[in-house]
PDB file of C-alpha atoms and ligand atoms in Angstrom:
ATOM      1  CA  MET A 131       1.526 141.776  47.975  1.00 79.00           C
ATOM      2  CA  ARG A 132       1.309 145.156  49.305  1.00 88.00           C
ATOM      3  CA  VAL A 133       5.769 144.872  48.981  1.00 92.00           C
ATOM      4  CA  THR A 134       5.211 143.801  45.237  1.00 93.00           C
ATOM      5  CA  LEU A 135       3.875 146.599  44.715  1.00 92.00           C
ATOM      6  CA  ILE A 136       5.627 149.328  46.841  1.00 94.00           C
ATOM      7  CA  ALA A 137       8.677 147.586  45.109  1.00 94.00           C
ATOM      8  CA  ALA A 138       7.111 148.003  41.832  1.00 94.00           C
ATOM      9  CA  GLY A 139       6.647 152.054  42.301  1.00 93.00           C
ATOM     10  CA  PHE A 140      10.195 152.394  43.661  1.00 93.00           C
ATOM     11  CA  LEU A 141      10.475 150.473  40.090  1.00 94.00           C
ATOM     12  CA  LEU A 142       9.014 153.092  38.200  1.00 94.00           C
ATOM     13  CA  ALA A 143      10.277 155.760  40.540  1.00 94.00           C
ATOM     14  CA  GLY A 144      13.403 154.762  39.065  1.00 93.00           C
ATOM     15  CA  LEU A 145      13.424 154.811  35.961  1.00 92.00           C
ATOM     16  CA  VAL A 146      11.435 157.490  35.569  1.00 92.00           C
ATOM     17  CA  GLY A 147      14.329 158.930  37.060  1.00 92.00           C
ATOM     18  CA  TYR A 148      16.604 157.857  34.808  1.00 88.00           C
ATOM     19  CA  GLY A 149      15.069 158.428  31.903  1.00 89.00           C
ATOM     20  CA  GLY A 150      14.382 161.996  32.771  1.00 90.00           C
ATOM     21  CA  SER A 151      18.479 162.339  33.229  1.00 87.00           C
ATOM     22  CA  CYS A 152      18.813 160.246  30.449  1.00 85.00           C
ATOM     23  CA  VAL A 153      17.016 163.684  29.427  1.00 87.00           C
ATOM     24  CA  VAL A 154      18.179 166.382  30.301  1.00 87.00           C
ATOM     25  CA  ARG A 155      21.503 164.802  29.798  1.00 90.00           C
ATOM     26  CA  PRO A 156      21.869 162.645  27.543  1.00 90.00           C
ATOM     27  CA  PHE A 157      25.358 162.888  27.231  1.00 93.00           C
ATOM     28  CA  ARG A 158      28.115 160.761  30.166  1.00 94.00           C
ATOM     29  CA  ASP A 159      32.192 161.521  29.740  1.00 95.00           C
ATOM     30  CA  CYS A 160      34.721 158.976  28.089  1.00 94.00           C
ATOM     31  CA  TRP A 161      35.595 156.287  30.989  1.00 92.00           C
ATOM     32  CA  LEU A 162      38.552 156.387  29.116  1.00 89.00           C
ATOM     33  CA  CYS A 163      39.970 159.031  28.809  1.00 89.00           C
ATOM     34  CA  ASP A 164      37.759 160.868  31.768  1.00 90.00           C
ATOM     35  CA  GLY A 165      36.229 162.941  28.995  1.00 90.00           C
ATOM     36  CA  LYS A 166      39.498 164.729  27.755  1.00 91.00           C
ATOM     37  CA  ALA A 167      39.041 162.652  24.653  1.00 91.00           C
ATOM     38  CA  HIS A 168      42.827 161.837  24.856  1.00 89.00           C
ATOM     39  CA  HIS A 169      44.229 158.938  27.425  1.00 84.00           C
ATOM     40  CA  ARG A 170      48.159 157.565  27.849  1.00 82.00           C
ATOM     41  CA  SER A 171      49.151 154.654  26.834  1.00 77.00           C
ATOM     42  CA  LYS A 172      50.029 152.411  29.738  1.00 76.00           C
ATOM     43  CA  ARG A 173      53.637 151.570  28.483  1.00 81.00           C
ATOM     44  CA  ASN A 174      54.863 155.005  27.876  1.00 81.00           C
ATOM     45  CA  PRO A 175      53.003 157.111  30.112  1.00 79.00           C
ATOM     46  CA  ALA A 176      54.239 160.735  28.308  1.00 83.00           C
ATOM     47  CA  LEU A 177      52.656 159.376  24.670  1.00 85.00           C
ATOM     48  CA  SER A 178      48.694 160.414  24.314  1.00 86.00           C
ATOM     49  CA  ARG A 179      46.720 159.529  21.671  1.00 88.00           C
ATOM     50  CA  PRO A 180      43.310 160.015  21.031  1.00 92.00           C
ATOM     51  CA  CYS A 181      40.117 158.399  22.779  1.00 92.00           C
ATOM     52  CA  TRP A 182      39.337 155.389  20.540  1.00 91.00           C
ATOM     53  CA  TRP A 183      36.752 154.555  22.696  1.00 92.00           C
ATOM     54  CA  CYS A 184      35.344 157.983  22.435  1.00 93.00           C
ATOM     55  CA  LYS A 185      36.156 158.523  19.122  1.00 93.00           C
ATOM     56  CA  ALA A 186      38.325 161.893  20.743  1.00 92.00           C
ATOM     57  CA  THR A 187      35.102 163.576  21.715  1.00 94.00           C
ATOM     58  CA  GLY A 188      35.122 162.837  25.267  1.00 93.00           C
ATOM     59  CA  LYS A 189      31.075 162.042  26.250  1.00 94.00           C
ATOM     60  CA  ARG A 190      29.394 158.990  25.404  1.00 94.00           C
ATOM     61  CA  LEU A 191      25.342 158.108  24.573  1.00 92.00           C
ATOM     62  CA  ARG A 192      23.970 157.252  27.654  1.00 92.00           C
ATOM     63  CA  LEU A 193      22.396 154.145  28.394  1.00 91.00           C
ATOM     64  CA  GLY A 194      19.604 155.414  28.000  1.00 91.00           C
ATOM     65  CA  ARG A 195      19.525 157.720  26.161  1.00 92.00           C
ATOM     66  CA  ARG A 196      20.336 154.771  23.253  1.00 92.00           C
ATOM     67  CA  ALA A 197      18.303 152.016  23.604  1.00 93.00           C
ATOM     68  CA  TRP A 198      15.537 155.457  23.253  1.00 92.00           C
ATOM     69  CA  ASN A 199      17.444 157.028  20.005  1.00 93.00           C
ATOM     70  CA  ARG A 200      17.587 152.600  18.722  1.00 95.00           C
ATOM     71  CA  ALA A 201      13.369 152.422  19.792  1.00 95.00           C
ATOM     72  CA  ARG A 202      12.689 156.321  18.063  1.00 95.00           C
ATOM     73  CA  ARG A 203      14.731 154.281  14.597  1.00 96.00           C
ATOM     74  CA  ILE A 204      12.308 151.110  14.506  1.00 96.00           C
ATOM     75  CA  HIS A 205       9.168 153.369  15.071  1.00 96.00           C
ATOM     76  CA  ARG A 206      10.415 155.042  12.346  1.00 96.00           C
ATOM     77  CA  ASP A 207      11.607 152.568  10.254  1.00 96.00           C
ATOM     78  CA  ALA A 208       8.051 151.235  11.108  1.00 92.00           C
ATOM     79  CA  THR A 209       6.034 153.781   9.875  1.00 77.00           C
TER      80      THR A 209
HETATM   81 ZN1  LIG B  57      37.379 158.967  25.883  1.00 67.83          ZN
END
């Protein structure tokens, strides 16, 4: 019982911390191009093309922020 309570506390603290970090830094570097917005072809390393994953911005919305935006959109559409 007590262990469950402590675990739930840690989980909640982690969630709050992650949520806060998503508010402070909603974007993270793209995993495909490392935030460079271009990535090199595997067959021809000299060839550099715009990153299709982040649409050549080098940034991706973080998962928590994307979930938050979706929740806000659902809430806004409902009212
Ligand atoms: Zn990218």
